[in-house]
Every structure is written in structure tokens, then in C-alpha cells.
Amino acid sequence: QKGVKVAFRLSLFKIPMLWEAEHIDYQANKEFKDRQIKGPFSKWEHTHTFIPDGTGASIMEDHVEFKLPFGFLSQPFYRFAKKDFERMFSYRHRVLKYDLEHHVDATKKKRILISGASGTIGTILVPFLRTCGHDVIRLVRKEGKLLNDELFWDPYNGVLDLDKAGPIDAVINLNGVDISRGRWTKKQKKRIIDSRIMTTQVLVKKMSELEHKPSVFISSSAIGFYGEGEDRILSETTDRGKCFISRVCRQWEEASMDAETHGIRTIQLRIGVVLTPAGGALKRMELPFKLGCGVKLSHGRQYMSWISMDDVLSGVLYLLNNSDIKGPVNLVAPNPVTNSEFSKTLARVFSKKVIFTLPKFVALGLWGQMGKETLLTSARVAPEKLLDNGFLFQHETLFPALKDMLGRQD
């Protein structure tokens, strides 16, 4: 709407800053325009235009007028800024096209409850599902005044009133603290366990008490379930591993299984290494590799089972709508790679080379058990259940996935 102002934070050259924008024009189904009030540019005016192109189709056009700060001193930087803008808008248009293709196939509207909505996956999944036409309710732990789409809960004290949410068709559980942050002390291990098991138990208990229960419960797990797999192909029927994170995943999945006894279709989502510059492994790796300082971990022969964020989103949507699928599901791309291959491919995206190797003893010295189980363990995981049920991946191989996720398309 005209006159509406929006403020958001961004990072420019790793420097956090506030950007304030105002919508200065709006023409329904035709265009809208915004301009910078406060931010990194001397001038920024962006017009979004939508041009009809036959039945059920349109052309989206972005027109940007901008000026860099510091007057004539910034002239040498204009070509770099223009290149970055072209890359950004190319990425946005690709993502929009991809999302719209899924919206065309969307089934009837659902009311979906999501825990862990503020995490790396949740912050992207929520708007994706909403633009598909679904209502999304986010579980939050802040007390006080809540937004219309928020519902308070305190899982560590068993507090959750699902009746306040109204009828719920599906529940997606994405809870769990990041396991890759720092060494696994006794205190951290307890946080890893409690943030997964206790939250899942509360969700299942509260769902079981509803008169009208959701039809599907999708609960996170991880490919850490399999532990050290060496070069064996690991499917949903493979036994769990013996390491700490394998035991955690097993307890996590067992906590979700109780929902099945109440007639709720339940899926344990064994998620691989999610590729997105918004968080996780790729966010931490992007800058070093871009600067030509990418590394291979140890001998580099350990397998990494990755998946693009695009395929995480469409995979979750597919599982919501496919009533034939239940039980454990490997959410990974069909072509895992070794750590050495991953490092070389990421370096190639930035036209760099991998020239460093991080020895095993250094990784163990820095991160201990966490480094051993998340960085040095091999997991060659296959998405058998998704493939057998006809799911089509947007990104089957690594190089195009990385180029898309990082906006590096030619």
C-alpha cells in the first residue's frame, strides 16, 4: 500500500546496517514502487512491474535507479554494483518462477502449525507455504502481545494450548539447537537432546488430546541417524549408527512415533546438509571459498549428503500432500559427493581452487566429538522413498545447485 514503510537489517561487506524503505506507488495487478529513506545508497528507487503475457502468464520487470554515496569517488564501483544487482534479480526471478510452478500444483488450503519457525529452514518455509495459499501458525516462546499468526508455548514446562490455534491440518516440527556450534560439552549435549526430545514429546501429547487431530505430523530428524557409513549407500531401511548423534536421532524419532498411535500420519524427516547462504554450512563456507581460502577436511573421502533449500521446501510440500508416504524419509539430493568433491565444486563456483587441507588432528583438536561426528563422518545417503514415490528434484547435482543458491548464474 502507498505510504507503508518497512525497516529491515542487511549486511554490506559484513557490516550490519538498517535499511528503511517506503512504498510510494501502488497500482493493483500492475506495479508498485519503493524508495530508500535510510540505507547505504544516496538514492534508491525500485519499480516492480507486472506485464500480462497471455493466459495465466506475465512478465515481471524490475527497474532500479540508484546512486552510490561519496559522489565521484564512487564511480569505479558502479560496474561492480550493477553486476551484483543483475545477479540478485536473476536469482529472485528464478526463485519466483520455481515457487509459482509449485503453487499451480498446490492442493486444497491447509492450516499448518510450525515449531522452530525462526530457524534456517523455518524462516524460509513459512513464507513459501503462505504463498502456496496455506495458513501458517508459528509456535513462539515469547510471552506478552502476540501477532495473529503466533501461538505461545513453553515446551520445557509442557505449556501449549492447541485449542487456541483452531482446527489444524498439519504440524511441522523443526525444533533443535544447532549441533555444529562449538564443542559438545555435557551441558551442550543436554541442550541438543532436550531441544529435540522434549519439544517433540510435548507436541505429540498435545496433538493426541485434540478432538480433531491433524492428518499429518512431519518431525525433523537428521542423516546423523546413520552414523559412520563409510562408502555404503544408506537408505531409510538402514540401521542406525552407534555414535552420540545417532542415538539422539533415534530418541527424536521414537518421540514422534507416538503420534501414529493416535491415527496421525507421521514422517521422520532425515535432513541432510541444507545448502542456503542464509545459514548453516554454506553460509560459513561462502566467504573463505570466495576469497580463495577454501579447505578440504582431512583426506576428503568422507561423503556429504547435501540438499538445496529449494528441494527442502518442495520436499516438505510434497510430503504434506502425499498421503501414501509415512515413516522415515531421507531429505537429501540423489547424488551425494565426497568432501573433496564438495570443496572443489564450491571453489569452482567462485573460479578459485582448493589449496588447503585441514588435518584430522586439527579438526579434532578444535571441535572434538562434534568435529568427528559432523565433519569427518561419512554419510552416503540415498532418498529412496522420495524417488520411489515420484518426487522430482530441482537440483540433482551439486554444481548447478551451488550456482543457484549463491546467485552465481551466468
Tab-separated table of C-alpha atoms in Angstrom:
chain	number	residue	atom	x	y	z
A	1	GLN	CA	0.000	0.000	0.000
A	2	LYS	CA	1.131	3.525	-0.715
A	3	GLY	CA	2.769	5.169	2.284
A	4	VAL	CA	3.647	1.935	4.071
A	5	LYS	CA	7.181	1.922	5.478
A	6	VAL	CA	9.357	-1.128	6.008
A	7	ALA	CA	12.588	-1.428	8.000
A	8	PHE	CA	14.970	-4.373	7.799
A	9	ARG	CA	18.571	-5.162	8.565
A	10	LEU	CA	21.130	-6.214	5.994
A	11	SER	CA	24.845	-6.866	5.866
A	12	LEU	CA	27.079	-4.985	3.437
A	13	PHE	CA	30.722	-6.092	3.394
A	14	LYS	CA	29.942	-7.885	6.684
A	15	ILE	CA	28.847	-4.552	8.220
A	16	PRO	CA	25.288	-4.684	9.659
A	17	MET	CA	23.100	-1.723	8.754
A	18	LEU	CA	19.462	-0.650	8.781
A	19	TRP	CA	17.531	-0.085	5.560
A	20	GLU	CA	14.249	1.824	5.659
A	21	ALA	CA	12.036	1.882	2.579
A	22	GLU	CA	8.687	3.476	1.742
A	23	HIS	CA	6.114	2.355	-0.826
A	24	ILE	CA	5.411	5.453	-2.906
A	25	ASP	CA	3.158	3.991	-5.589
A	26	TYR	CA	0.797	1.034	-5.917
A	27	GLN	CA	-1.354	0.017	-8.888
A	28	ALA	CA	-3.238	-3.223	-8.311
A	29	ASN	CA	-2.109	-6.091	-10.538
A	30	LYS	CA	0.223	-3.754	-12.425
A	31	GLU	CA	3.097	-2.286	-10.407
A	32	PHE	CA	4.398	-0.963	-7.116
A	33	LYS	CA	7.329	1.288	-6.319
A	34	ASP	CA	9.511	1.773	-3.265
A	35	ARG	CA	12.316	4.139	-2.391
A	36	GLN	CA	15.023	4.162	0.240
A	37	ILE	CA	14.518	6.519	3.162
A	38	LYS	CA	17.586	5.394	5.050
A	39	GLY	CA	20.283	2.999	3.903
A	40	PRO	CA	23.591	2.510	2.088
A	41	PHE	CA	22.727	4.412	-1.121
A	42	SER	CA	22.466	8.125	-1.857
A	43	LYS	CA	19.398	7.239	-3.933
A	44	TRP	CA	17.410	4.038	-4.429
A	45	GLU	CA	14.108	3.817	-6.276
A	46	HIS	CA	12.779	0.428	-7.353
A	47	THR	CA	9.768	-0.129	-9.621
A	48	HIS	CA	8.265	-3.636	-9.829
A	49	THR	CA	6.132	-4.003	-12.982
A	50	PHE	CA	3.913	-6.945	-13.978
A	51	ILE	CA	3.018	-7.170	-17.681
A	52	PRO	CA	0.298	-9.586	-18.930
A	53	ASP	CA	1.672	-12.183	-21.331
A	54	GLY	CA	-1.234	-14.333	-22.421
A	55	THR	CA	-3.486	-16.567	-20.350
A	56	GLY	CA	-2.068	-17.430	-16.935
A	57	ALA	CA	1.288	-15.781	-17.630
A	58	SER	CA	3.017	-12.469	-17.003
A	59	ILE	CA	6.397	-10.798	-17.312
A	60	MET	CA	7.940	-9.321	-14.174
A	61	GLU	CA	10.228	-6.367	-14.753
A	62	ASP	CA	12.469	-4.625	-12.199
A	63	HIS	CA	13.608	-1.068	-12.870
A	64	VAL	CA	16.112	0.410	-10.400
A	65	GLU	CA	17.523	3.929	-10.202
A	66	PHE	CA	20.356	4.288	-7.716
A	67	LYS	CA	23.318	6.425	-6.727
A	68	LEU	CA	26.250	5.311	-4.633
A	69	PRO	CA	27.460	7.535	-1.777
A	70	PHE	CA	30.602	9.725	-1.882
A	71	GLY	CA	29.882	11.319	-5.264
A	72	PHE	CA	32.570	10.993	-7.948
A	73	LEU	CA	34.746	8.893	-5.611
A	74	SER	CA	32.320	6.004	-6.026
A	75	GLN	CA	32.401	5.990	-9.851
A	76	PRO	CA	34.789	2.988	-10.119
A	77	PHE	CA	32.370	0.875	-8.067
A	78	TYR	CA	29.290	1.296	-10.267
A	79	ARG	CA	30.080	-1.615	-12.549
A	80	PHE	CA	30.522	-3.919	-9.531
A	81	ALA	CA	27.213	-2.746	-8.064
A	82	LYS	CA	25.442	-3.255	-11.402
A	83	LYS	CA	26.833	-6.781	-11.678
A	84	ASP	CA	25.634	-7.615	-8.161
A	85	PHE	CA	22.165	-6.230	-8.905
A	86	GLU	CA	21.891	-8.294	-12.083
A	87	ARG	CA	22.888	-11.383	-10.116
A	88	MET	CA	20.401	-10.586	-7.343
A	89	PHE	CA	17.453	-10.016	-9.673
A	90	SER	CA	18.297	-13.079	-11.738
A	91	TYR	CA	18.177	-15.099	-8.515
A	92	ARG	CA	14.883	-13.525	-7.435
A	93	HIS	CA	13.218	-14.192	-10.774
A	94	ARG	CA	14.413	-17.800	-10.807
A	95	VAL	CA	13.087	-18.405	-7.289
A	96	LEU	CA	9.755	-16.751	-8.102
A	97	LYS	CA	9.324	-18.899	-11.222
A	98	TYR	CA	10.166	-22.023	-9.215
A	99	ASP	CA	7.722	-21.117	-6.441
A	100	LEU	CA	4.903	-20.351	-8.866
A	101	GLU	CA	5.329	-23.735	-10.525
A	102	HIS	CA	4.648	-25.349	-7.144
A	103	HIS	CA	1.719	-23.064	-6.418
A	104	VAL	CA	-0.019	-24.214	-9.592
A	105	ASP	CA	0.133	-27.790	-8.282
A	106	ALA	CA	-0.969	-26.888	-4.755
A	107	THR	CA	-3.866	-28.878	-3.353
A	108	LYS	CA	-6.533	-27.500	-1.054
A	109	LYS	CA	-5.629	-24.887	1.531
A	110	LYS	CA	-4.307	-26.207	4.858
A	111	ARG	CA	-3.821	-24.755	8.335
A	112	ILE	CA	-0.277	-25.662	9.345
A	113	LEU	CA	1.338	-25.327	12.777
A	114	ILE	CA	5.140	-24.957	12.750
A	115	SER	CA	7.611	-25.175	15.627
A	116	GLY	CA	11.152	-23.943	15.041
A	117	ALA	CA	9.832	-21.364	12.575
A	118	SER	CA	12.667	-18.939	13.382
A	119	GLY	CA	15.397	-21.370	12.312
A	120	THR	CA	17.241	-21.524	8.989
A	121	ILE	CA	14.622	-23.740	7.328
A	122	GLY	CA	11.610	-22.333	9.164
A	123	THR	CA	12.177	-18.694	8.192
A	124	ILE	CA	12.086	-19.683	4.508
A	125	LEU	CA	9.459	-22.429	4.744
A	126	VAL	CA	6.835	-20.209	6.397
A	127	PRO	CA	6.563	-17.622	3.562
A	128	PHE	CA	6.841	-20.406	0.959
A	129	LEU	CA	3.811	-22.215	2.402
A	130	ARG	CA	1.880	-18.969	2.757
A	131	THR	CA	2.412	-18.032	-0.868
A	132	CYS	CA	1.114	-21.517	-1.704
A	133	GLY	CA	-2.144	-20.398	-0.088
A	134	HIS	CA	-1.804	-22.161	3.266
A	135	ASP	CA	-2.415	-20.606	6.691
A	136	VAL	CA	0.646	-20.925	8.931
A	137	ILE	CA	0.685	-20.610	12.722
A	138	ARG	CA	4.111	-20.184	14.313
A	139	LEU	CA	4.856	-21.501	17.787
A	140	VAL	CA	6.848	-18.883	19.714
A	141	ARG	CA	8.337	-18.727	23.199
A	142	LYS	CA	7.896	-15.016	23.790
A	143	GLU	CA	5.151	-14.044	26.190
A	144	GLY	CA	3.046	-10.928	26.015
A	145	LYS	CA	1.337	-9.491	22.955
A	146	LEU	CA	1.387	-11.983	20.092
A	147	LEU	CA	0.874	-11.470	16.372
A	148	ASN	CA	-2.161	-13.031	14.704
A	149	ASP	CA	-0.075	-15.901	13.332
A	150	GLU	CA	1.680	-16.696	16.640
A	151	LEU	CA	0.860	-19.143	19.426
A	152	PHE	CA	2.783	-19.189	22.705
A	153	TRP	CA	4.326	-22.365	24.069
A	154	ASP	CA	6.849	-23.342	26.701
A	155	PRO	CA	7.871	-26.904	25.789
A	156	TYR	CA	10.242	-27.313	28.725
A	157	ASN	CA	7.313	-26.843	31.095
A	158	GLY	CA	4.730	-28.616	28.943
A	159	VAL	CA	2.784	-25.431	28.159
A	160	LEU	CA	0.868	-25.463	24.864
A	161	ASP	CA	-2.841	-24.828	24.290
A	162	LEU	CA	-3.560	-26.093	20.783
A	163	ASP	CA	-7.268	-25.319	21.131
A	164	LYS	CA	-6.347	-21.636	20.738
A	165	ALA	CA	-4.938	-22.393	17.291
A	166	GLY	CA	-8.281	-23.586	15.959
A	167	PRO	CA	-8.530	-26.512	13.508
A	168	ILE	CA	-5.092	-27.761	12.410
A	169	ASP	CA	-4.485	-29.904	9.323
A	170	ALA	CA	-0.741	-30.435	9.717
A	171	VAL	CA	2.078	-29.952	12.215
A	172	ILE	CA	5.716	-29.463	11.202
A	173	ASN	CA	8.325	-29.809	13.947
A	174	LEU	CA	11.663	-28.136	13.159
A	175	ASN	CA	12.917	-27.716	16.715
A	176	GLY	CA	16.507	-28.404	17.756
A	177	VAL	CA	19.538	-26.298	18.656
A	178	ASP	CA	22.357	-26.148	16.099
A	179	ILE	CA	24.668	-29.123	16.708
A	180	SER	CA	27.577	-27.612	14.769
A	181	ARG	CA	28.235	-24.651	17.056
A	182	GLY	CA	31.251	-25.371	19.236
A	183	ARG	CA	32.391	-28.390	21.192
A	184	TRP	CA	29.919	-30.826	22.714
A	185	THR	CA	30.291	-30.300	26.433
A	186	LYS	CA	27.976	-32.180	28.808
A	187	LYS	CA	25.840	-29.055	29.041
A	188	GLN	CA	25.670	-28.685	25.259
A	189	LYS	CA	24.775	-32.355	24.790
A	190	LYS	CA	21.877	-31.929	27.200
A	191	ARG	CA	20.673	-28.900	25.227
A	192	ILE	CA	20.935	-30.872	21.983
A	193	ILE	CA	18.855	-33.706	23.445
A	194	ASP	CA	16.252	-31.643	25.325
A	195	SER	CA	15.636	-29.226	22.440
A	196	ARG	CA	14.652	-32.182	20.287
A	197	ILE	CA	13.101	-34.815	22.528
A	198	MET	CA	11.151	-32.663	24.996
A	199	THR	CA	9.683	-30.407	22.313
A	200	THR	CA	8.592	-33.378	20.210
A	201	GLN	CA	7.021	-35.112	23.206
A	202	VAL	CA	5.001	-32.011	24.087
A	203	LEU	CA	3.744	-31.620	20.518
A	204	VAL	CA	2.672	-35.262	20.308
A	205	LYS	CA	0.952	-35.155	23.708
A	206	LYS	CA	-0.991	-32.001	22.891
A	207	MET	CA	-1.981	-33.289	19.435
A	208	SER	CA	-3.272	-36.515	20.979
A	209	GLU	CA	-5.601	-34.518	23.254
A	210	LEU	CA	-7.331	-32.720	20.386
A	211	GLU	CA	-10.815	-33.803	19.394
A	212	HIS	CA	-9.996	-33.120	15.729
A	213	LYS	CA	-6.405	-34.188	15.219
A	214	PRO	CA	-4.134	-33.073	12.366
A	215	SER	CA	-3.874	-35.506	9.480
A	216	VAL	CA	-0.075	-35.355	9.225
A	217	PHE	CA	2.886	-34.722	11.534
A	218	ILE	CA	6.273	-34.031	9.929
A	219	SER	CA	9.027	-34.160	12.537
A	220	SER	CA	12.667	-33.330	11.903
A	221	SER	CA	15.455	-35.824	12.273
A	222	ALA	CA	18.829	-35.901	10.522
A	223	ILE	CA	21.083	-38.143	8.467
A	224	GLY	CA	23.246	-38.279	11.586
A	225	PHE	CA	20.899	-41.187	12.371
A	226	TYR	CA	23.182	-43.442	10.298
A	227	GLY	CA	26.473	-42.525	11.954
A	228	GLU	CA	29.657	-43.616	10.152
A	229	GLY	CA	28.576	-45.146	6.850
A	230	GLU	CA	31.928	-45.176	5.020
A	231	ASP	CA	31.105	-45.593	1.304
A	232	ARG	CA	27.972	-47.742	1.787
A	233	ILE	CA	24.715	-46.414	0.341
A	234	LEU	CA	22.350	-45.671	3.231
A	235	SER	CA	18.582	-45.891	2.710
A	236	GLU	CA	15.618	-45.458	5.028
A	237	THR	CA	15.832	-49.159	5.953
A	238	THR	CA	19.477	-48.972	7.094
A	239	ASP	CA	20.046	-49.472	10.829
A	240	ARG	CA	21.068	-46.516	12.972
A	241	GLY	CA	24.686	-45.847	13.848
A	242	LYS	CA	26.335	-46.084	17.241
A	243	CYS	CA	27.602	-42.549	17.826
A	244	PHE	CA	26.096	-39.848	20.056
A	245	ILE	CA	24.164	-38.039	17.343
A	246	SER	CA	22.773	-41.364	16.055
A	247	ARG	CA	21.346	-42.099	19.491
A	248	VAL	CA	19.865	-38.611	19.669
A	249	CYS	CA	18.182	-39.055	16.282
A	250	ARG	CA	16.778	-42.414	17.342
A	251	GLN	CA	15.260	-40.937	20.519
A	252	TRP	CA	13.970	-37.994	18.498
A	253	GLU	CA	12.233	-40.272	16.013
A	254	GLU	CA	10.826	-42.524	18.729
A	255	ALA	CA	9.262	-39.485	20.409
A	256	SER	CA	7.443	-38.629	17.175
A	257	MET	CA	6.218	-42.200	16.584
A	258	ASP	CA	3.672	-41.937	19.388
A	259	ALA	CA	1.603	-39.719	17.075
A	260	GLU	CA	0.975	-42.748	14.850
A	261	THR	CA	-0.927	-44.494	17.656
A	262	HIS	CA	-3.444	-41.631	17.530
A	263	GLY	CA	-4.113	-42.025	13.806
A	264	ILE	CA	-1.810	-39.221	12.644
A	265	ARG	CA	0.297	-39.919	9.551
A	266	THR	CA	3.823	-39.365	10.860
A	267	ILE	CA	7.033	-38.676	8.953
A	268	GLN	CA	10.545	-38.570	10.398
A	269	LEU	CA	12.444	-36.182	8.131
A	270	ARG	CA	16.117	-37.197	7.973
A	271	ILE	CA	17.554	-33.968	6.639
A	272	GLY	CA	20.970	-33.744	5.002
A	273	VAL	CA	23.334	-30.756	4.722
A	274	VAL	CA	20.995	-27.957	3.611
A	275	LEU	CA	22.540	-25.572	1.091
A	276	THR	CA	21.486	-21.967	1.582
A	277	PRO	CA	23.521	-18.779	2.004
A	278	ALA	CA	21.017	-17.801	4.705
A	279	GLY	CA	22.540	-20.158	7.264
A	280	GLY	CA	24.187	-23.454	8.060
A	281	ALA	CA	27.319	-24.868	6.468
A	282	LEU	CA	27.175	-22.911	3.206
A	283	LYS	CA	26.892	-19.550	4.950
A	284	ARG	CA	30.032	-20.308	6.976
A	285	MET	CA	31.920	-21.598	3.942
A	286	GLU	CA	30.955	-18.942	1.400
A	287	LEU	CA	33.380	-16.147	2.337
A	288	PRO	CA	36.540	-18.279	2.771
A	289	PHE	CA	35.947	-20.012	-0.560
A	290	LYS	CA	35.133	-16.720	-2.278
A	291	LEU	CA	38.476	-15.364	-1.049
A	292	GLY	CA	40.329	-18.429	-2.320
A	293	CYS	CA	40.846	-19.880	1.160
A	294	GLY	CA	38.645	-22.963	0.827
A	295	VAL	CA	39.779	-26.146	2.558
A	296	LYS	CA	39.373	-29.887	2.286
A	297	LEU	CA	38.709	-31.698	5.560
A	298	SER	CA	41.207	-34.461	6.343
A	299	HIS	CA	41.589	-36.910	3.416
A	300	GLY	CA	38.324	-35.616	1.917
A	301	ARG	CA	36.927	-39.068	1.109
A	302	GLN	CA	34.034	-38.828	3.580
A	303	TYR	CA	30.656	-38.446	1.868
A	304	MET	CA	28.432	-35.388	2.298
A	305	SER	CA	24.731	-35.850	1.584
A	306	TRP	CA	23.501	-32.397	0.663
A	307	ILE	CA	20.206	-30.870	-0.483
A	308	SER	CA	19.328	-27.416	-1.816
A	309	MET	CA	16.928	-25.248	0.141
A	310	ASP	CA	14.628	-25.229	-2.898
A	311	ASP	CA	14.294	-29.006	-2.670
A	312	VAL	CA	13.788	-28.877	1.095
A	313	LEU	CA	10.786	-26.595	0.562
A	314	SER	CA	9.267	-28.559	-2.301
A	315	GLY	CA	10.041	-31.822	-0.485
A	316	VAL	CA	8.117	-30.739	2.610
A	317	LEU	CA	5.204	-29.577	0.443
A	318	TYR	CA	5.241	-32.919	-1.397
A	319	LEU	CA	5.152	-34.855	1.869
A	320	LEU	CA	2.304	-32.731	3.204
A	321	ASN	CA	0.186	-33.582	0.177
A	322	ASN	CA	1.167	-37.217	-0.466
A	323	SER	CA	-0.855	-39.342	1.932
A	324	ASP	CA	0.923	-42.548	0.863
A	325	ILE	CA	4.231	-41.573	2.485
A	326	LYS	CA	4.952	-42.118	6.163
A	327	GLY	CA	7.806	-43.175	8.436
A	328	PRO	CA	11.440	-42.123	7.905
A	329	VAL	CA	12.217	-40.112	4.759
A	330	ASN	CA	15.728	-39.141	3.657
A	331	LEU	CA	15.580	-35.498	2.558
A	332	VAL	CA	18.800	-35.415	0.525
A	333	ALA	CA	19.721	-34.944	-3.140
A	334	PRO	CA	20.173	-38.150	-5.178
A	335	ASN	CA	23.878	-37.513	-5.825
A	336	PRO	CA	25.971	-37.170	-2.645
A	337	VAL	CA	29.608	-36.142	-3.022
A	338	THR	CA	32.794	-36.570	-1.043
A	339	ASN	CA	34.106	-33.664	0.995
A	340	SER	CA	36.914	-33.269	-1.522
A	341	GLU	CA	34.413	-33.058	-4.398
A	342	PHE	CA	32.260	-30.596	-2.474
A	343	SER	CA	35.210	-28.317	-1.741
A	344	LYS	CA	36.442	-28.376	-5.345
A	345	THR	CA	32.943	-27.691	-6.663
A	346	LEU	CA	32.317	-24.767	-4.312
A	347	ALA	CA	35.700	-23.296	-5.214
A	348	ARG	CA	34.844	-23.702	-8.909
A	349	VAL	CA	31.662	-21.657	-8.442
A	350	PHE	CA	33.886	-18.734	-7.403
A	351	SER	CA	36.556	-19.546	-10.039
A	352	LYS	CA	39.008	-20.472	-7.285
A	353	LYS	CA	40.965	-23.566	-6.280
A	354	VAL	CA	41.205	-25.550	-3.064
A	355	ILE	CA	44.771	-25.182	-1.845
A	356	PHE	CA	44.458	-26.048	1.845
A	357	THR	CA	43.796	-29.255	3.772
A	358	LEU	CA	42.657	-29.215	7.384
A	359	PRO	CA	44.280	-32.264	9.007
A	360	LYS	CA	42.134	-34.615	11.045
A	361	PHE	CA	44.053	-33.952	14.260
A	362	VAL	CA	43.443	-30.204	13.888
A	363	ALA	CA	39.694	-30.712	13.383
A	364	LEU	CA	39.553	-32.974	16.429
A	365	GLY	CA	41.614	-30.512	18.448
A	366	LEU	CA	39.342	-27.618	17.542
A	367	TRP	CA	35.940	-29.276	17.764
A	368	GLY	CA	36.404	-32.650	19.455
A	369	GLN	CA	33.493	-35.063	19.179
A	370	MET	CA	31.401	-32.534	17.265
A	371	GLY	CA	34.071	-32.328	14.570
A	372	LYS	CA	34.379	-36.105	14.387
A	373	GLU	CA	30.648	-36.787	14.034
A	374	THR	CA	29.608	-33.874	11.796
A	375	LEU	CA	32.688	-33.076	9.691
A	376	LEU	CA	34.723	-36.268	9.450
A	377	THR	CA	31.985	-38.934	9.405
A	378	SER	CA	30.926	-40.290	6.008
A	379	ALA	CA	27.210	-40.391	5.114
A	380	ARG	CA	26.350	-41.570	1.593
A	381	VAL	CA	22.583	-41.309	1.900
A	382	ALA	CA	20.004	-42.086	-0.807
A	383	PRO	CA	16.494	-40.524	-0.978
A	384	GLU	CA	14.908	-43.849	-1.913
A	385	LYS	CA	11.441	-43.166	-0.545
A	386	LEU	CA	11.105	-39.807	-2.315
A	387	LEU	CA	12.355	-41.215	-5.623
A	388	ASP	CA	10.135	-44.295	-5.375
A	389	ASN	CA	7.115	-42.012	-4.895
A	390	GLY	CA	7.892	-39.859	-7.925
A	391	PHE	CA	9.352	-36.733	-6.328
A	392	LEU	CA	11.294	-34.613	-8.832
A	393	PHE	CA	14.352	-32.759	-7.558
A	394	GLN	CA	15.129	-29.265	-8.775
A	395	HIS	CA	18.813	-29.860	-8.050
A	396	GLU	CA	20.100	-33.396	-8.577
A	397	THR	CA	23.774	-32.441	-8.894
A	398	LEU	CA	25.930	-30.135	-6.807
A	399	PHE	CA	27.414	-27.565	-9.206
A	400	PRO	CA	24.121	-26.123	-10.535
A	401	ALA	CA	22.693	-26.244	-7.010
A	402	LEU	CA	25.532	-24.135	-5.619
A	403	LYS	CA	25.351	-21.706	-8.534
A	404	ASP	CA	21.636	-21.213	-7.978
A	405	MET	CA	21.849	-20.928	-4.190
A	406	LEU	CA	24.688	-18.396	-4.387
A	407	GLY	CA	23.217	-16.421	-7.295
A	408	ARG	CA	26.226	-17.137	-9.494
A	409	GLN	CA	24.372	-17.972	-12.707
A	410	ASP	CA	25.992	-16.620	-15.864
